[in-house]
GROMACS .gro file of C-alpha atoms in nm:
model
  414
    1UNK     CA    1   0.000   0.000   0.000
    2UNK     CA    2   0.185   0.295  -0.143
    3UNK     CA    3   0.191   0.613   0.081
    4UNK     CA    4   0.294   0.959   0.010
    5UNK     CA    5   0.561   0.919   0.282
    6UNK     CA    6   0.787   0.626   0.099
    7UNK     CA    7   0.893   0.887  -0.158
    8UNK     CA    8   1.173   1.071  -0.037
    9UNK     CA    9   1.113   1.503   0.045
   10UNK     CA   10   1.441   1.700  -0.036
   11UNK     CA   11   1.489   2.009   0.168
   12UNK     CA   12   1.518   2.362  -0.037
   13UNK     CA   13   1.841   2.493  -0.104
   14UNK     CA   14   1.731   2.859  -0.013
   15UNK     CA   15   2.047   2.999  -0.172
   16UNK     CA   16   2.076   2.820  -0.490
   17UNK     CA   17   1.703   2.914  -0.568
   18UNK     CA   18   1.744   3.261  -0.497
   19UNK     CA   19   2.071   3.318  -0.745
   20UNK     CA   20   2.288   3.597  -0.661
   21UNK     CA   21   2.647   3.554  -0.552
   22UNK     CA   22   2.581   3.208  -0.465
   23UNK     CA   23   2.533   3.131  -0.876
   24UNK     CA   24   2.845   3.291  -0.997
   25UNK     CA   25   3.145   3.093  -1.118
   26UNK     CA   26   3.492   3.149  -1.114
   27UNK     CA   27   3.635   3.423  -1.387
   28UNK     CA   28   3.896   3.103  -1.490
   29UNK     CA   29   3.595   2.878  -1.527
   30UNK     CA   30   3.376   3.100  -1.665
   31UNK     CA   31   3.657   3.196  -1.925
   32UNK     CA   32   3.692   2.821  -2.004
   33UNK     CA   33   3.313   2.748  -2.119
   34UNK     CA   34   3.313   2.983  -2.378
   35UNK     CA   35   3.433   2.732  -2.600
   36UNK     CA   36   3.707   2.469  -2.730
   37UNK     CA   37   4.018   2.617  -2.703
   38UNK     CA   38   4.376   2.537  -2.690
   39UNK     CA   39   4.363   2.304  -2.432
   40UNK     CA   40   4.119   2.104  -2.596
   41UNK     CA   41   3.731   2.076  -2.658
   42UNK     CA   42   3.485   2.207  -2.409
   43UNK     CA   43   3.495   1.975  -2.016
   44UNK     CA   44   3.132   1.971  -1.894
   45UNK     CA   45   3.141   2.045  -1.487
   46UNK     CA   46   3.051   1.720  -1.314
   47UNK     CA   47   2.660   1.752  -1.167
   48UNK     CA   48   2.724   1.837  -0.802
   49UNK     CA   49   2.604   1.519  -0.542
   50UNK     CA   50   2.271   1.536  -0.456
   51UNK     CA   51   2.116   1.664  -0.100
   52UNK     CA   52   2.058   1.371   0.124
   53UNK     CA   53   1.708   1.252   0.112
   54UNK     CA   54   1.494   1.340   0.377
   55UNK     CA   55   1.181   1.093   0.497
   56UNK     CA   56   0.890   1.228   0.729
   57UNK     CA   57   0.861   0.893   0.905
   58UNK     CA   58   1.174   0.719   1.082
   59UNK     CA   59   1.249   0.312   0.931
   60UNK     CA   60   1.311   0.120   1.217
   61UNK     CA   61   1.513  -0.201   1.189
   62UNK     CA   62   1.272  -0.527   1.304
   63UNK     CA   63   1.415  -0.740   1.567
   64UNK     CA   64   1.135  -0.819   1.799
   65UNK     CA   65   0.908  -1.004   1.541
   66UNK     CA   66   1.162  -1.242   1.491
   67UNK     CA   67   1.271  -1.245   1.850
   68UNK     CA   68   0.887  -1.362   1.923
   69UNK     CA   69   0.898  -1.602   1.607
   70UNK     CA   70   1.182  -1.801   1.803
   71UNK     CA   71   1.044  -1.765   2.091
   72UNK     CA   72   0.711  -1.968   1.942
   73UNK     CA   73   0.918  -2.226   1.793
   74UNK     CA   74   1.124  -2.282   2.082
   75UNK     CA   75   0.860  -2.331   2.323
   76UNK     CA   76   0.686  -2.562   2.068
   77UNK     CA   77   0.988  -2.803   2.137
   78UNK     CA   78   0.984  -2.743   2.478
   79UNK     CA   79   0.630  -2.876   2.486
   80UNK     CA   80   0.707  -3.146   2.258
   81UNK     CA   81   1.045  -3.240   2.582
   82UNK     CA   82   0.752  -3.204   2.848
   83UNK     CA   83   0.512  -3.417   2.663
   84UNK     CA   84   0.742  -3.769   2.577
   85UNK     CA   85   0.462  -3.980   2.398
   86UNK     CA   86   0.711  -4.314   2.426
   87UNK     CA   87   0.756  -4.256   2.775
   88UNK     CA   88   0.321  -4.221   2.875
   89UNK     CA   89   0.286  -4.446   2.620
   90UNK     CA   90   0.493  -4.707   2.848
   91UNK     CA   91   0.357  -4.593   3.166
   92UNK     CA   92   0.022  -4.642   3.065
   93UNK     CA   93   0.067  -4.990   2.906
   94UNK     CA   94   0.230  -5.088   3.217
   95UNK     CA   95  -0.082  -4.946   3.405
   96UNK     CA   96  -0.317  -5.155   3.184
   97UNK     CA   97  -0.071  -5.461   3.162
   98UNK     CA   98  -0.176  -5.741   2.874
   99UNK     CA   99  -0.256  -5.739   2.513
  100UNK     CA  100  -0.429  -5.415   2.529
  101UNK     CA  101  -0.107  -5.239   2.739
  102UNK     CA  102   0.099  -5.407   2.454
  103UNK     CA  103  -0.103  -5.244   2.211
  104UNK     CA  104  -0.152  -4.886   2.354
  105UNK     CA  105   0.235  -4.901   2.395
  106UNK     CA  106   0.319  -4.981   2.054
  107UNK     CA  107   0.034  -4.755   1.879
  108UNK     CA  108   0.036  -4.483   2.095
  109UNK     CA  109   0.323  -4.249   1.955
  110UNK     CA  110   0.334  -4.108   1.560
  111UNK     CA  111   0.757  -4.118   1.431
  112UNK     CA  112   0.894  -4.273   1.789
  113UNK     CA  113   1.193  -4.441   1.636
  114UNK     CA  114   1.278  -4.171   1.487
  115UNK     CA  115   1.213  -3.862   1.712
  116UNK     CA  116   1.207  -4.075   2.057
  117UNK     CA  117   1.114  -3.803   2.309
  118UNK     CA  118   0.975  -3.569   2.046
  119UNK     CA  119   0.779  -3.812   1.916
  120UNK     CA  120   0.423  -3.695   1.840
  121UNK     CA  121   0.071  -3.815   1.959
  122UNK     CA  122  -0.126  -4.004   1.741
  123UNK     CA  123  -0.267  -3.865   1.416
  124UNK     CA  124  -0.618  -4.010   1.587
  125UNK     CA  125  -0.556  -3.760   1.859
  126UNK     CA  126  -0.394  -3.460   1.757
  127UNK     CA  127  -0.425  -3.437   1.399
  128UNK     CA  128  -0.241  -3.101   1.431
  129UNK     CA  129   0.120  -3.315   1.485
  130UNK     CA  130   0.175  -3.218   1.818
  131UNK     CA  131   0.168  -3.269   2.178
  132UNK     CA  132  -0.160  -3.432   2.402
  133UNK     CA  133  -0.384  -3.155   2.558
  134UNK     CA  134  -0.265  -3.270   2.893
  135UNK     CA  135   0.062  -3.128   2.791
  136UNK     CA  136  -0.069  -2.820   2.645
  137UNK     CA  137  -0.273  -2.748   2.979
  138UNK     CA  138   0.049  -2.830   3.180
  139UNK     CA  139   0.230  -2.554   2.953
  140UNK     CA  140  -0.017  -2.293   3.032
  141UNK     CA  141  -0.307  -2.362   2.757
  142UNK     CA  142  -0.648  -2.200   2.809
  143UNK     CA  143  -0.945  -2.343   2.999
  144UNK     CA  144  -1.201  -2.149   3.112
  145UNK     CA  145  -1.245  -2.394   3.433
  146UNK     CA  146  -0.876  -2.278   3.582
  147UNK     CA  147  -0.916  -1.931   3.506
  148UNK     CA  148  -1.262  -1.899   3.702
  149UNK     CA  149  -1.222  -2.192   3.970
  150UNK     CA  150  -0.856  -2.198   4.002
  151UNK     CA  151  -0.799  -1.832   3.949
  152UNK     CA  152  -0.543  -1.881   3.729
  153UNK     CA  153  -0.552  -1.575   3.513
  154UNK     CA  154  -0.197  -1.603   3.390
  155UNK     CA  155  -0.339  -1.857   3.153
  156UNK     CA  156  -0.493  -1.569   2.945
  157UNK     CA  157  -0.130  -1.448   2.816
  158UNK     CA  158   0.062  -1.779   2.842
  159UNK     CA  159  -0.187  -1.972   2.594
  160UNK     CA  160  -0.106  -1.691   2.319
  161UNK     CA  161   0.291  -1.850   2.271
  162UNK     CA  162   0.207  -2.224   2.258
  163UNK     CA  163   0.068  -2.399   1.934
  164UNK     CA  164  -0.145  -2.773   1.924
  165UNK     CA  165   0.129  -2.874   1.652
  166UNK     CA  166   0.335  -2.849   1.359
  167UNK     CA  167   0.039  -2.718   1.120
  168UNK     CA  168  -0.057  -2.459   1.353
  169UNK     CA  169   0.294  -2.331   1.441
  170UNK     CA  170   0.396  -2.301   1.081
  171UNK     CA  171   0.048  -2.096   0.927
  172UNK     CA  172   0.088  -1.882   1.214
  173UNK     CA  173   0.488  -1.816   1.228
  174UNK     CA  174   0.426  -1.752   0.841
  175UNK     CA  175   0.176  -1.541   0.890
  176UNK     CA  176   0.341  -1.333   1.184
  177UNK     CA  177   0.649  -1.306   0.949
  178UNK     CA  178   0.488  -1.103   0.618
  179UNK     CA  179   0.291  -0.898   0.856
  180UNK     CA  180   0.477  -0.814   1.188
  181UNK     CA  181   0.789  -0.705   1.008
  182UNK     CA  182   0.629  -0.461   0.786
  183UNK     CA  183   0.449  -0.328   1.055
  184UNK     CA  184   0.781  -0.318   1.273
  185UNK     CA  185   0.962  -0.133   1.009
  186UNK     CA  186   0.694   0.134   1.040
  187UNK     CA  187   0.561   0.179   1.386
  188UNK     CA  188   0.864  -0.006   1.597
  189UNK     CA  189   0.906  -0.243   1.852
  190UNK     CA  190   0.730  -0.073   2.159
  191UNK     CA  191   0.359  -0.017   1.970
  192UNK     CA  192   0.421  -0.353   1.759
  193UNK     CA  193   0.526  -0.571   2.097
  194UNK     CA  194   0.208  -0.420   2.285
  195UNK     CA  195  -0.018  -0.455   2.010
  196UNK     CA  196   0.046  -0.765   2.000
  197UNK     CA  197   0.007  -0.882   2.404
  198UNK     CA  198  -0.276  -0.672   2.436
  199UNK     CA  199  -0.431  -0.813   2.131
  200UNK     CA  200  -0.355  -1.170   2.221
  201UNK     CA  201  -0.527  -1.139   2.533
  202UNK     CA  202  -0.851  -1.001   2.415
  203UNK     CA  203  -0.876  -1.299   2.153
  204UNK     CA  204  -0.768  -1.535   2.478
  205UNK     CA  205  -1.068  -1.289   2.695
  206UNK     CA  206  -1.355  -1.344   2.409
  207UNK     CA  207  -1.256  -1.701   2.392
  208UNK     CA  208  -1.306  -1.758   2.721
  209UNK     CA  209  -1.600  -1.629   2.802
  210UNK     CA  210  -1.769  -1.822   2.462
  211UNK     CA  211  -1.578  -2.120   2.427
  212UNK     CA  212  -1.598  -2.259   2.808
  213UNK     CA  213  -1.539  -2.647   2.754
  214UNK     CA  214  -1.276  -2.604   2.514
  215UNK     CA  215  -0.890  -2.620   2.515
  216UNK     CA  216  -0.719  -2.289   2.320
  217UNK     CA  217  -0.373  -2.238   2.231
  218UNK     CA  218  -0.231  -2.045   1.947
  219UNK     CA  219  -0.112  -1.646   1.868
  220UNK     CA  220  -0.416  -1.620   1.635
  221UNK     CA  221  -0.578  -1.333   1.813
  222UNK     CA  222  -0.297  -1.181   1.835
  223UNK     CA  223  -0.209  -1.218   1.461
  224UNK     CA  224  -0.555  -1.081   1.412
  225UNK     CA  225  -0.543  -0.809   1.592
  226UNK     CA  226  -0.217  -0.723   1.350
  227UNK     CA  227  -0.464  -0.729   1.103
  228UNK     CA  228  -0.721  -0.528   1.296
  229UNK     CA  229  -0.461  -0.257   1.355
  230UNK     CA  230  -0.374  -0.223   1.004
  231UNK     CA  231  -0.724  -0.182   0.887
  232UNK     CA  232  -0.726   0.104   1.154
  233UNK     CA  233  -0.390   0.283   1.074
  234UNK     CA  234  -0.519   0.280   0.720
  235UNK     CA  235  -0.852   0.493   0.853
  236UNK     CA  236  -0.716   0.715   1.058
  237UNK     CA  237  -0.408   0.814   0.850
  238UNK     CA  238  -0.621   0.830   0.566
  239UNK     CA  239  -0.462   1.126   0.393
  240UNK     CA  240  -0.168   0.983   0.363
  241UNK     CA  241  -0.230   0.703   0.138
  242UNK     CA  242  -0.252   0.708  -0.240
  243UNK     CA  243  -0.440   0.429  -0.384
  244UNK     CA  244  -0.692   0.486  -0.086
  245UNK     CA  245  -0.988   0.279  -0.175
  246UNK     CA  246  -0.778   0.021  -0.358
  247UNK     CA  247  -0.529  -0.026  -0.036
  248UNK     CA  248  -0.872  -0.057   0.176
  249UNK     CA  249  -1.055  -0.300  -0.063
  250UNK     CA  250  -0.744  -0.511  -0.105
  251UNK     CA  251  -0.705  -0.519   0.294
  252UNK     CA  252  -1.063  -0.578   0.365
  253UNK     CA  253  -1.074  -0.937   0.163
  254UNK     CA  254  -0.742  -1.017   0.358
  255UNK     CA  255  -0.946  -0.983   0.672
  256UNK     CA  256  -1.263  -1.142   0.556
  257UNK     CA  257  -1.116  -1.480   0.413
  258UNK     CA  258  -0.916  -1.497   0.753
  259UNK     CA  259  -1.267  -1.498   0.976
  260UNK     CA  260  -1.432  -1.696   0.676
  261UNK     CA  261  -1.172  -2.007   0.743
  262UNK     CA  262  -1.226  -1.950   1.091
  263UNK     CA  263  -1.549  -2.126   1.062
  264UNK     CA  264  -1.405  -2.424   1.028
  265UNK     CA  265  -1.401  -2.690   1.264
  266UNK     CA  266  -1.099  -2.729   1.567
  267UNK     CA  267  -1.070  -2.315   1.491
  268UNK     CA  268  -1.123  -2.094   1.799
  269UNK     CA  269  -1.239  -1.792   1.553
  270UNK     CA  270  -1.398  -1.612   1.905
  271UNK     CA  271  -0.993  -1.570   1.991
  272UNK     CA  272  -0.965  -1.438   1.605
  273UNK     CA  273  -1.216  -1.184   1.658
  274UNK     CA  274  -1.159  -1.105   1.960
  275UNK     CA  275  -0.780  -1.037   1.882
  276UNK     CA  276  -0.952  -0.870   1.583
  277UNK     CA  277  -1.156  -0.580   1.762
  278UNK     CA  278  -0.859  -0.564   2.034
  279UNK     CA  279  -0.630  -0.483   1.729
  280UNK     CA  280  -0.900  -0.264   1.583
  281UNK     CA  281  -0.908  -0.025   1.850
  282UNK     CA  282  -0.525  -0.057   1.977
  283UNK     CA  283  -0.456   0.083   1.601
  284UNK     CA  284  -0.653   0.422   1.639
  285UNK     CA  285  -0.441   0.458   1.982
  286UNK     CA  286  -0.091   0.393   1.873
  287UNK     CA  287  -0.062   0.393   1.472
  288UNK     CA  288  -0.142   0.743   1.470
  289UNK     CA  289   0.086   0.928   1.233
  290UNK     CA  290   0.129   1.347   1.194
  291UNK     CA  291   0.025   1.489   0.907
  292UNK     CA  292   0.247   1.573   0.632
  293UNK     CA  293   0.152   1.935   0.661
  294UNK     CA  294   0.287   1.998   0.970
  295UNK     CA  295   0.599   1.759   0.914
  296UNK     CA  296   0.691   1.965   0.619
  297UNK     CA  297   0.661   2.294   0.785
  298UNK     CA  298   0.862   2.125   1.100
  299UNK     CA  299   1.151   2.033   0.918
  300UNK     CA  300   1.144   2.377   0.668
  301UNK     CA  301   1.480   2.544   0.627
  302UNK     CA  302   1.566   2.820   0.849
  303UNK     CA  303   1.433   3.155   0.684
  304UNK     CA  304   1.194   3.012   0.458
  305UNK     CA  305   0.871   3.137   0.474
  306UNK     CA  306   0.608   2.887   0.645
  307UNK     CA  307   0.279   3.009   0.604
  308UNK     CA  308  -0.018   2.935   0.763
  309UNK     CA  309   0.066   2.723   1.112
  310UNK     CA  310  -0.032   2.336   1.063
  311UNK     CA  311  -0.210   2.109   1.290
  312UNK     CA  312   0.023   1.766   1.379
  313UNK     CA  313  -0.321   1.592   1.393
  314UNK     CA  314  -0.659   1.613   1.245
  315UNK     CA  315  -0.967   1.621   1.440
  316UNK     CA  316  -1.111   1.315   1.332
  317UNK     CA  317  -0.792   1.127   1.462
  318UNK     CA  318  -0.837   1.270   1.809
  319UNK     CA  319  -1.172   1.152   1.812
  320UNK     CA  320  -1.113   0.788   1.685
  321UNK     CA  321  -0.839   0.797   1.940
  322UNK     CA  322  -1.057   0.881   2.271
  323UNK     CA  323  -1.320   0.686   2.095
  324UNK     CA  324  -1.135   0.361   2.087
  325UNK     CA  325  -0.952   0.398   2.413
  326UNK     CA  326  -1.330   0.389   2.605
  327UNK     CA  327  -1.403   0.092   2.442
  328UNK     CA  328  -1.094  -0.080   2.501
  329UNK     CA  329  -1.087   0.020   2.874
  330UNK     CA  330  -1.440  -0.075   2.912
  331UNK     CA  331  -1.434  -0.381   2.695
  332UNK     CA  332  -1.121  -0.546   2.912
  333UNK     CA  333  -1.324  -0.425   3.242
  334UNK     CA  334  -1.651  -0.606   3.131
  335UNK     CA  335  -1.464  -0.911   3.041
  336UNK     CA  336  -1.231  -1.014   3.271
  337UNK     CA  337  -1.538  -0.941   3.536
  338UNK     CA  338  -1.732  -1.130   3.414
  339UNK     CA  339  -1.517  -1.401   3.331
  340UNK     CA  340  -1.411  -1.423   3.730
  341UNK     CA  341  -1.759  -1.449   3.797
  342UNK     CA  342  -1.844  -1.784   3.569
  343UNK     CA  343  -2.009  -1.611   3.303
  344UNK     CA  344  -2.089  -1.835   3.011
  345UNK     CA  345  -2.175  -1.597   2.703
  346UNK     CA  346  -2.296  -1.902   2.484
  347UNK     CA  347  -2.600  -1.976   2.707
  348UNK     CA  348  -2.751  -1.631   2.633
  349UNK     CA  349  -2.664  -1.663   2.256
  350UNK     CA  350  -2.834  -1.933   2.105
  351UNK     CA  351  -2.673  -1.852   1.791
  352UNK     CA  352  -2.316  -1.745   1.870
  353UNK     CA  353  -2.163  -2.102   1.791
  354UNK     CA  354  -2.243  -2.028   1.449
  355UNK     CA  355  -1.927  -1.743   1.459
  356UNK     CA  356  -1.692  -2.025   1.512
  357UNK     CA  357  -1.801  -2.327   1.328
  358UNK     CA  358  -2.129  -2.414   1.073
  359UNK     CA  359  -2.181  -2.744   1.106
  360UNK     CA  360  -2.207  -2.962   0.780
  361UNK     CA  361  -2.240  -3.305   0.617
  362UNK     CA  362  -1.873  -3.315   0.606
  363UNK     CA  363  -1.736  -3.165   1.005
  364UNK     CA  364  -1.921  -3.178   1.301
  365UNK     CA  365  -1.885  -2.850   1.529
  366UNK     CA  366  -1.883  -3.116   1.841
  367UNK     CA  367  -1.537  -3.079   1.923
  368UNK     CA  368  -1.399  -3.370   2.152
  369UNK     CA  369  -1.366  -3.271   2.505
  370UNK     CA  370  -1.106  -3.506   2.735
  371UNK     CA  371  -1.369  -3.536   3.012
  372UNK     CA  372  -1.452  -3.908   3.121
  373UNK     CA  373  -1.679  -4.016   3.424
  374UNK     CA  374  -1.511  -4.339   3.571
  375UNK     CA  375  -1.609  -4.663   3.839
  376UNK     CA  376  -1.342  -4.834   3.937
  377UNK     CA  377  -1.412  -5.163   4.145
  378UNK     CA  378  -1.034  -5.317   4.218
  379UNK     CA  379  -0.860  -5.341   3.928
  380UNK     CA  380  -1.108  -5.309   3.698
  381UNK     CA  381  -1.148  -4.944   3.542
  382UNK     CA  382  -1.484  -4.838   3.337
  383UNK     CA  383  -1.449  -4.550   3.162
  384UNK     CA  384  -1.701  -4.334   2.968
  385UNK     CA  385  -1.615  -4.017   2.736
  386UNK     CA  386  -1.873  -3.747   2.842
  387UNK     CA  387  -1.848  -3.572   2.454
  388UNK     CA  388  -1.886  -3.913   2.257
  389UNK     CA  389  -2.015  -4.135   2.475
  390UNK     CA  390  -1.801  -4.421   2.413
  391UNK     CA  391  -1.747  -4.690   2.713
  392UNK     CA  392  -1.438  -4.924   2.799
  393UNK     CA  393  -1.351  -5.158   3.028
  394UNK     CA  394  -0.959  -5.172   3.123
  395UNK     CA  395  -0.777  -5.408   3.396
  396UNK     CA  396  -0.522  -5.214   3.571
  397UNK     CA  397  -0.212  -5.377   3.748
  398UNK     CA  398  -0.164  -4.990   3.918
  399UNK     CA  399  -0.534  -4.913   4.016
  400UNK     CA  400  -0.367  -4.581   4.148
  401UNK     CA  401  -0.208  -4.451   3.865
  402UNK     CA  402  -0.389  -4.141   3.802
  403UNK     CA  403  -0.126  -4.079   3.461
  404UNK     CA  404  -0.226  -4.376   3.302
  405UNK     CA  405  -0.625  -4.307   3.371
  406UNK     CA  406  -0.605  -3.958   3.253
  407UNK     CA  407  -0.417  -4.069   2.892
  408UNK     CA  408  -0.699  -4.412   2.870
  409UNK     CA  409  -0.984  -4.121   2.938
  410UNK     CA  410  -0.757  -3.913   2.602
  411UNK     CA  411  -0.740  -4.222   2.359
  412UNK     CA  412  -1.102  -4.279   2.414
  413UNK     CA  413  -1.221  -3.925   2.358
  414UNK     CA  414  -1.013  -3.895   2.098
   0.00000   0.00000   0.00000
């Protein structure tokens, strides 16, 4: 999106356009243009360098975007040390003992001779390539439950740097890439960095209150609000731009295919919107650039003549600005109260669900939650998956391992 600020502004040489004594030559010179002569024909002068360029808006060299972008990745194999398939794998065979611990120990890791502890779950359960959901909730991933009952807020900002597996990690890393350096290179690390916590934790806030019995991980509210923020810089530093209408029609389609594949199943789109109108709102607040008016007249050469006094900002910016801090301010009040207090915002909107998956003949929206209700009499273990309803019996030689019962209750849910 071209802006009148890319091409470069070079500053008046006052003394040069006035003429005078500052135009004339040397007599020898002067003597030597008339014309070939003895010493030979007629030596051009060589064009004199030009005046550095000057740019209204500083460049600033990215380094946090890919700072975070490692910081992803390297937490993603983190997860992947904390999680060791082979290792619950064995533990829970052991538990079960038999043909079927045989069986859940040989099936229950995807590439474990090759990866060993990195190994990933089964395609059957994570079809992301990545860790169980135990793990991910041992990292920091976001249920509603522990943020109400176990007041563990900090779950709100931690779920935004862990991803369910290799698919998600790479769209999003990908993503961040084309989009956070530009916006580095324009704005800087301090607005860029905040807009994109602040951002993350509204999608993680919306999320929560909506999506109750699910598991969310993932920086897609934050890479939303990225979007959200540029739709907003583009508004309120309107007069900037060139190809106005073009830049907005051509950034508007962006955002609409984004929320349009969020309606697919296993895709928390309540974090992409709410990372969306976070963004939004954070972009009126800090992506709000002078205007060229008043950064010509600023950086005018001394003595030349002004003219009328400009504004830095336009009135309509101001009011966007105060505008959008309200509703940020109020928005994160409303929310995290009543997410503290157990409020479920999908039992008073019958239709909300529809925001974050339409159920077809193809998906179901019913995603699988790892919640089992369990008898145990001895040995014997009888499990039931709350979400699909499937029963099994197991005989355990460790009636007390609570490890191995939790990853039965995950391979039957799954």
């Amino acid at each position: 999106m071209p802006r009148r600020g890319e091409t470069a502004v070079v500053p008046i040489d006052v003394a040069s356009a006035g003429g005078g004594r500052g135009d004339e030559r040397p007599k020898r010179e002067r003597h030597r243009s008339h014309g070939p002569g003895r010493h030979g024909p007629h030596r051009s002068r060589p064009p004199p360098p030009p005046p550095p360029a000057f740019r209204p808006f500083r460049r600033w060299f990215p380094f946090l975007v890919p700072l975070f972008i490692v910081a992803n990745i390297v937490l993603f194999v983190l997860t992947m040390y904390v999680n060791d398939c082979p290792a619950h794998a064995r533990a829970t065979g052991a538990a079960i003992g038999g043909s079927v611990g045989e069986s859940a120990t040989a099936q229950g890791c995807w590439l474990a001779p090759e990866l060993g502890r990195f190994a990933f779950q089964s395609f059957k359960e994570n079809p992301l390539i990545g860790p169980s959901s135990a793990t991910l909730l041992e990292m920091g991933a976001l249920e509603t439950s522990k943020v109400t009952k176990d007041h563990e807020g900090w779950r709100l900002i931690t779920c935004i740097w862990l991803h369910a597996g290799v698919v998600h990690i790479l769209a999003n890393m990908l993503s961040l890439l084309m989009i956070g350096i530009r916006l580095e290179k324009e704005f800087g690390f301090i607005r860029i960095g905040t807009l994109y916590v602040i951002s993350g934790v509204g999608g993680s806030l919306l999320s929560s209150l909506f999506m109750v019995s699910n598991i969310s991980v993932g920086a897609s509210g934050a890479l939303f609000g990225l979007l959200g923020s540029m739709l907003s810089e583009l508004i309120t530093n309107w007069t900037i731009y060139e190809n106005k209408f073009a830049a907005l029609l051509t950034l508007v389609m962006i955002i609409l295919i984004n929320l349009a594949v969020g309606i697919l199943p296993h895709v928390d789109n309540f974090a992409h919107l709410g990372g969306f109108m976070s963004g939004f709102c954070l972009g009126f607040v800090l992506l709000m650039r002078p205007q060229f008016g008043y950064i010509n007249q600023k950086n005018s050469p001394l003595g030349f003549p002004m003219g009328v006094t400009k504004r830095k900002f336009k009135t309509y910016q101001v009011i966007l600005l105060v505008i959008s801090t309200m509703i940020l301010v109020s928005g994160f009040t409303i929310g995290l109260v009543l997410l503290f207090q157990g409020f479920n915002a999908s039992e008073h909107c019958s239709w909300c669900h529809y925001m974050s998956c339409v159920p077809t003949s193809k998906w179901s929206c019913n995603a699988p939650n790892n919640y089992c209700m369990s008898s145990q009499l001895g040995n014997q273990l009888n499990l039931t998956c709350e979400s699909t309803g499937k029963t099994a019996s197991y005989v355990l030689s460790d009636p007390n391992n609570s490890e191995a019962i939790k990853n039965l209750c995950v391979g039957l849910c799954s």
